Amino acid sequence: METKDRIIETAFKTFLNNGYKNCSMSDLVKATQLSKGAFYHYFENKEELYKTVIDTYFLSYYELIDWEETEQMSIFEIESMIKTYYFKFIPEIMRVTDKGMSRYFIMFFEAYNIYPKFKETVRNLYFQLKIILEKAYKLENSPNPSIKSLSLIAKYEGLIFWISVYPEENINKLINEI
């Protein structure tokens, strides 16, 4: 693994486990086991590193969504896509931290509050998903497409919250049952 990638991965784990405000540059340098000079060669400050971590571990996944492709999908296909995302995403977060999904929520909302690009991207993601779902529900002549869209989104977002409160639950089983 390249040094820069190792720094980003280590910083992600450190920010996830400790929070942005509880990490100093010294903590981050120490976690990477690099010299200060080597570390600062790649990142000048904590803010720059944090934005790179958020871009890498959050925004890059959001930007992979092919919205044009989803416009052609049925509700069943869209929900299958959402399930697949959660099957991959939740276990990945659980692998990175032994503190559970609650750490994901903390990091998510920290980023939402301090990184404007993240906030804008998240808002656009949910807006776009709601629009796509509404269109699919309308094509299926479903009543209340707006409410049904929000309900489907809330179902899966609620699942993440559930896993953060009950980390001992089997995520794969829950996703298949709901």
PDB file of C-alpha atoms in Angstrom:
ATOM      1  CA  MET A   1       0.000   0.000   0.000  1.00  0.00           C
ATOM      2  CA  GLU A   2       1.290   3.447  -0.890  1.00  0.00           C
ATOM      3  CA  THR A   3       2.257   5.760   1.965  1.00  0.00           C
ATOM      4  CA  LYS A   4      -0.466   8.308   1.186  1.00  0.00           C
ATOM      5  CA  ASP A   5      -3.124   5.586   1.073  1.00  0.00           C
ATOM      6  CA  ARG A   6      -1.862   4.179   4.376  1.00  0.00           C
ATOM      7  CA  ILE A   7      -2.098   7.635   5.964  1.00  0.00           C
ATOM      8  CA  ILE A   8      -5.663   8.058   4.689  1.00  0.00           C
ATOM      9  CA  GLU A   9      -6.751   4.615   5.909  1.00  0.00           C
ATOM     10  CA  THR A  10      -5.118   5.091   9.307  1.00  0.00           C
ATOM     11  CA  ALA A  11      -6.630   8.569   9.641  1.00  0.00           C
ATOM     12  CA  PHE A  12     -10.070   7.170   8.760  1.00  0.00           C
ATOM     13  CA  LYS A  13      -9.813   4.595  11.541  1.00  0.00           C
ATOM     14  CA  THR A  14      -8.481   7.200  13.958  1.00  0.00           C
ATOM     15  CA  PHE A  15     -11.180   9.770  13.150  1.00  0.00           C
ATOM     16  CA  LEU A  16     -13.852   7.070  13.242  1.00  0.00           C
ATOM     17  CA  ASN A  17     -12.755   5.762  16.632  1.00  0.00           C
ATOM     18  CA  ASN A  18     -11.943   9.091  18.306  1.00  0.00           C
ATOM     19  CA  GLY A  19     -13.820  11.815  16.434  1.00  0.00           C
ATOM     20  CA  TYR A  20     -12.419  14.749  14.534  1.00  0.00           C
ATOM     21  CA  LYS A  21     -12.152  17.083  17.516  1.00  0.00           C
ATOM     22  CA  ASN A  22     -10.389  14.474  19.653  1.00  0.00           C
ATOM     23  CA  CYS A  23      -7.602  13.878  17.125  1.00  0.00           C
ATOM     24  CA  SER A  24      -4.523  16.045  16.917  1.00  0.00           C
ATOM     25  CA  MET A  25      -1.982  15.986  14.140  1.00  0.00           C
ATOM     26  CA  SER A  26       0.403  14.374  16.633  1.00  0.00           C
ATOM     27  CA  ASP A  27      -2.130  11.570  17.228  1.00  0.00           C
ATOM     28  CA  LEU A  28      -2.493  11.031  13.506  1.00  0.00           C
ATOM     29  CA  VAL A  29       1.264  11.024  12.853  1.00  0.00           C
ATOM     30  CA  LYS A  30       1.774   8.578  15.722  1.00  0.00           C
ATOM     31  CA  ALA A  31      -0.991   6.260  14.446  1.00  0.00           C
ATOM     32  CA  THR A  32       0.680   6.026  11.024  1.00  0.00           C
ATOM     33  CA  GLN A  33       4.077   5.248  12.577  1.00  0.00           C
ATOM     34  CA  LEU A  34       5.687   7.670  10.132  1.00  0.00           C
ATOM     35  CA  SER A  35       8.051  10.499  10.866  1.00  0.00           C
ATOM     36  CA  LYS A  36       6.528  13.969  11.019  1.00  0.00           C
ATOM     37  CA  GLY A  37       8.420  14.905   7.873  1.00  0.00           C
ATOM     38  CA  ALA A  38       7.082  11.946   5.917  1.00  0.00           C
ATOM     39  CA  PHE A  39       3.552  12.597   7.156  1.00  0.00           C
ATOM     40  CA  TYR A  40       3.598  16.335   6.416  1.00  0.00           C
ATOM     41  CA  HIS A  41       4.949  15.614   2.938  1.00  0.00           C
ATOM     42  CA  TYR A  42       1.446  14.333   2.106  1.00  0.00           C
ATOM     43  CA  PHE A  43      -0.820  16.467   4.305  1.00  0.00           C
ATOM     44  CA  GLU A  44      -0.217  19.976   5.630  1.00  0.00           C
ATOM     45  CA  ASN A  45      -2.912  19.949   8.295  1.00  0.00           C
ATOM     46  CA  LYS A  46      -5.694  17.986   9.946  1.00  0.00           C
ATOM     47  CA  GLU A  47      -8.446  19.706   7.959  1.00  0.00           C
ATOM     48  CA  GLU A  48      -6.915  18.735   4.615  1.00  0.00           C
ATOM     49  CA  LEU A  49      -6.472  15.143   5.778  1.00  0.00           C
ATOM     50  CA  TYR A  50     -10.017  14.991   7.169  1.00  0.00           C
ATOM     51  CA  LYS A  51     -11.520  16.202   3.897  1.00  0.00           C
ATOM     52  CA  THR A  52      -9.496  13.584   2.020  1.00  0.00           C
ATOM     53  CA  VAL A  53     -10.736  10.888   4.409  1.00  0.00           C
ATOM     54  CA  ILE A  54     -14.361  11.979   3.957  1.00  0.00           C
ATOM     55  CA  ASP A  55     -13.922  12.175   0.179  1.00  0.00           C
ATOM     56  CA  THR A  56     -12.390   8.694   0.138  1.00  0.00           C
ATOM     57  CA  TYR A  57     -14.621   6.811   2.574  1.00  0.00           C
ATOM     58  CA  PHE A  58     -17.930   8.578   2.124  1.00  0.00           C
ATOM     59  CA  LEU A  59     -18.218  10.754  -0.967  1.00  0.00           C
ATOM     60  CA  SER A  60     -16.500   8.362  -3.352  1.00  0.00           C
ATOM     61  CA  TYR A  61     -19.213   5.768  -2.649  1.00  0.00           C
ATOM     62  CA  TYR A  62     -21.982   8.290  -3.201  1.00  0.00           C
ATOM     63  CA  GLU A  63     -20.461   9.408  -6.480  1.00  0.00           C
ATOM     64  CA  LEU A  64     -20.480   5.849  -7.858  1.00  0.00           C
ATOM     65  CA  ILE A  65     -24.251   5.836  -8.191  1.00  0.00           C
ATOM     66  CA  ASP A  66     -25.382   5.878 -11.791  1.00  0.00           C
ATOM     67  CA  TRP A  67     -28.564   7.917 -11.486  1.00  0.00           C
ATOM     68  CA  GLU A  68     -29.487   7.462 -15.153  1.00  0.00           C
ATOM     69  CA  GLU A  69     -29.402   3.694 -14.715  1.00  0.00           C
ATOM     70  CA  THR A  70     -31.631   3.854 -11.638  1.00  0.00           C
ATOM     71  CA  GLU A  71     -34.275   5.796 -13.567  1.00  0.00           C
ATOM     72  CA  GLN A  72     -34.935   2.660 -15.588  1.00  0.00           C
ATOM     73  CA  MET A  73     -35.325   0.405 -12.545  1.00  0.00           C
ATOM     74  CA  SER A  74     -38.438  -0.855 -10.814  1.00  0.00           C
ATOM     75  CA  ILE A  75     -38.964  -0.353  -7.081  1.00  0.00           C
ATOM     76  CA  PHE A  76     -37.882  -3.961  -6.539  1.00  0.00           C
ATOM     77  CA  GLU A  77     -34.620  -3.363  -8.440  1.00  0.00           C
ATOM     78  CA  ILE A  78     -33.916  -0.096  -6.643  1.00  0.00           C
ATOM     79  CA  GLU A  79     -34.517  -1.729  -3.266  1.00  0.00           C
ATOM     80  CA  SER A  80     -32.246  -4.615  -4.272  1.00  0.00           C
ATOM     81  CA  MET A  81     -29.548  -2.061  -5.127  1.00  0.00           C
ATOM     82  CA  ILE A  82     -30.002  -0.406  -1.720  1.00  0.00           C
ATOM     83  CA  LYS A  83     -29.789  -3.794   0.033  1.00  0.00           C
ATOM     84  CA  THR A  84     -26.598  -4.642  -1.832  1.00  0.00           C
ATOM     85  CA  TYR A  85     -25.098  -1.335  -0.750  1.00  0.00           C
ATOM     86  CA  TYR A  86     -25.889  -2.003   2.913  1.00  0.00           C
ATOM     87  CA  PHE A  87     -24.656  -5.613   2.684  1.00  0.00           C
ATOM     88  CA  LYS A  88     -21.254  -4.203   1.711  1.00  0.00           C
ATOM     89  CA  PHE A  89     -21.190  -0.937   3.632  1.00  0.00           C
ATOM     90  CA  ILE A  90     -22.225  -1.921   7.167  1.00  0.00           C
ATOM     91  CA  PRO A  91     -19.844  -4.889   7.533  1.00  0.00           C
ATOM     92  CA  GLU A  92     -17.012  -2.684   6.205  1.00  0.00           C
ATOM     93  CA  ILE A  93     -17.597  -0.094   8.927  1.00  0.00           C
ATOM     94  CA  MET A  94     -17.885  -2.854  11.547  1.00  0.00           C
ATOM     95  CA  ARG A  95     -14.571  -4.275  10.325  1.00  0.00           C
ATOM     96  CA  VAL A  96     -12.790  -0.935  10.729  1.00  0.00           C
ATOM     97  CA  THR A  97     -13.936  -0.157  14.280  1.00  0.00           C
ATOM     98  CA  ASP A  98     -14.744  -2.295  17.266  1.00  0.00           C
ATOM     99  CA  LYS A  99     -16.944   0.526  18.592  1.00  0.00           C
ATOM    100  CA  GLY A 100     -19.842  -0.292  16.248  1.00  0.00           C
ATOM    101  CA  MET A 101     -21.981   1.688  13.840  1.00  0.00           C
ATOM    102  CA  SER A 102     -22.509   4.456  16.382  1.00  0.00           C
ATOM    103  CA  ARG A 103     -19.033   5.697  15.430  1.00  0.00           C
ATOM    104  CA  TYR A 104     -20.194   5.944  11.824  1.00  0.00           C
ATOM    105  CA  PHE A 105     -23.068   8.215  12.895  1.00  0.00           C
ATOM    106  CA  ILE A 106     -20.744  10.417  14.892  1.00  0.00           C
ATOM    107  CA  MET A 107     -18.331  10.753  11.983  1.00  0.00           C
ATOM    108  CA  PHE A 108     -21.150  11.268   9.492  1.00  0.00           C
ATOM    109  CA  PHE A 109     -22.681  14.145  11.452  1.00  0.00           C
ATOM    110  CA  GLU A 110     -19.317  15.686  12.285  1.00  0.00           C
ATOM    111  CA  ALA A 111     -18.549  15.764   8.562  1.00  0.00           C
ATOM    112  CA  TYR A 112     -22.048  17.029   7.808  1.00  0.00           C
ATOM    113  CA  ASN A 113     -21.515  19.972  10.143  1.00  0.00           C
ATOM    114  CA  ILE A 114     -17.918  20.919   9.318  1.00  0.00           C
ATOM    115  CA  TYR A 115     -17.430  20.007   5.656  1.00  0.00           C
ATOM    116  CA  PRO A 116     -19.795  21.917   3.317  1.00  0.00           C
ATOM    117  CA  LYS A 117     -19.053  19.701   0.291  1.00  0.00           C
ATOM    118  CA  PHE A 118     -20.119  16.648   2.283  1.00  0.00           C
ATOM    119  CA  LYS A 119     -23.359  18.283   3.424  1.00  0.00           C
ATOM    120  CA  GLU A 120     -24.210  19.332  -0.125  1.00  0.00           C
ATOM    121  CA  THR A 121     -23.435  15.882  -1.545  1.00  0.00           C
ATOM    122  CA  VAL A 122     -25.493  14.072   1.103  1.00  0.00           C
ATOM    123  CA  ARG A 123     -28.463  16.355   0.586  1.00  0.00           C
ATOM    124  CA  ASN A 124     -28.239  15.856  -3.184  1.00  0.00           C
ATOM    125  CA  LEU A 125     -27.970  12.090  -2.761  1.00  0.00           C
ATOM    126  CA  TYR A 126     -31.124  11.828  -0.683  1.00  0.00           C
ATOM    127  CA  PHE A 127     -33.003  14.271  -2.912  1.00  0.00           C
ATOM    128  CA  GLN A 128     -32.016  12.333  -6.021  1.00  0.00           C
ATOM    129  CA  LEU A 129     -32.921   8.992  -4.427  1.00  0.00           C
ATOM    130  CA  LYS A 130     -36.322  10.322  -3.369  1.00  0.00           C
ATOM    131  CA  ILE A 131     -37.016  11.613  -6.894  1.00  0.00           C
ATOM    132  CA  ILE A 132     -36.018   8.283  -8.476  1.00  0.00           C
ATOM    133  CA  LEU A 133     -38.189   6.334  -6.024  1.00  0.00           C
ATOM    134  CA  GLU A 134     -41.156   8.652  -6.557  1.00  0.00           C
ATOM    135  CA  LYS A 135     -40.922   8.143 -10.319  1.00  0.00           C
ATOM    136  CA  ALA A 136     -40.758   4.363  -9.896  1.00  0.00           C
ATOM    137  CA  TYR A 137     -43.733   4.342  -7.523  1.00  0.00           C
ATOM    138  CA  LYS A 138     -45.707   6.531  -9.953  1.00  0.00           C
ATOM    139  CA  LEU A 139     -44.905   4.146 -12.824  1.00  0.00           C
ATOM    140  CA  GLU A 140     -46.284   1.315 -10.691  1.00  0.00           C
ATOM    141  CA  ASN A 141     -49.416   3.418  -9.988  1.00  0.00           C
ATOM    142  CA  SER A 142     -48.705   3.250  -6.291  1.00  0.00           C
ATOM    143  CA  PRO A 143     -50.645   5.643  -4.045  1.00  0.00           C
ATOM    144  CA  ASN A 144     -48.660   8.304  -2.166  1.00  0.00           C
ATOM    145  CA  PRO A 145     -45.354   7.935  -4.043  1.00  0.00           C
ATOM    146  CA  SER A 146     -43.698  10.699  -2.005  1.00  0.00           C
ATOM    147  CA  ILE A 147     -44.544   9.081   1.334  1.00  0.00           C
ATOM    148  CA  LYS A 148     -43.629   5.609   0.071  1.00  0.00           C
ATOM    149  CA  SER A 149     -40.272   6.956  -1.127  1.00  0.00           C
ATOM    150  CA  LEU A 150     -39.481   8.479   2.253  1.00  0.00           C
ATOM    151  CA  SER A 151     -40.620   5.279   3.974  1.00  0.00           C
ATOM    152  CA  LEU A 152     -38.263   3.129   1.917  1.00  0.00           C
ATOM    153  CA  ILE A 153     -35.323   5.445   2.583  1.00  0.00           C
ATOM    154  CA  ALA A 154     -36.197   5.583   6.297  1.00  0.00           C
ATOM    155  CA  LYS A 155     -36.422   1.793   6.447  1.00  0.00           C
ATOM    156  CA  TYR A 156     -32.781   1.342   5.508  1.00  0.00           C
ATOM    157  CA  GLU A 157     -31.466   4.375   7.349  1.00  0.00           C
ATOM    158  CA  GLY A 158     -33.335   3.128  10.409  1.00  0.00           C
ATOM    159  CA  LEU A 159     -31.579  -0.199   9.990  1.00  0.00           C
ATOM    160  CA  ILE A 160     -28.206   1.520  10.315  1.00  0.00           C
ATOM    161  CA  PHE A 161     -29.417   3.194  13.483  1.00  0.00           C
ATOM    162  CA  TRP A 162     -30.714  -0.142  14.805  1.00  0.00           C
ATOM    163  CA  ILE A 163     -27.321  -1.757  14.218  1.00  0.00           C
ATOM    164  CA  SER A 164     -25.600   1.068  16.069  1.00  0.00           C
ATOM    165  CA  VAL A 165     -27.857   0.468  19.100  1.00  0.00           C
ATOM    166  CA  TYR A 166     -27.778  -3.344  18.822  1.00  0.00           C
ATOM    167  CA  PRO A 167     -24.391  -4.214  17.296  1.00  0.00           C
ATOM    168  CA  GLU A 168     -24.814  -7.861  18.237  1.00  0.00           C
ATOM    169  CA  GLU A 169     -27.592  -8.237  15.649  1.00  0.00           C
ATOM    170  CA  ASN A 170     -26.801 -10.054  12.414  1.00  0.00           C
ATOM    171  CA  ILE A 171     -26.938  -7.354   9.750  1.00  0.00           C
ATOM    172  CA  ASN A 172     -27.286  -9.771   6.825  1.00  0.00           C
ATOM    173  CA  LYS A 173     -30.241 -11.500   8.478  1.00  0.00           C
ATOM    174  CA  LEU A 174     -31.946  -8.187   9.262  1.00  0.00           C
ATOM    175  CA  ILE A 175     -31.522  -6.850   5.731  1.00  0.00           C
ATOM    176  CA  ASN A 176     -33.023 -10.019   4.289  1.00  0.00           C
ATOM    177  CA  GLU A 177     -35.945  -9.969   6.718  1.00  0.00           C
ATOM    178  CA  ILE A 178     -37.065  -6.361   6.298  1.00  0.00           C
TER     179      ILE A 178
END
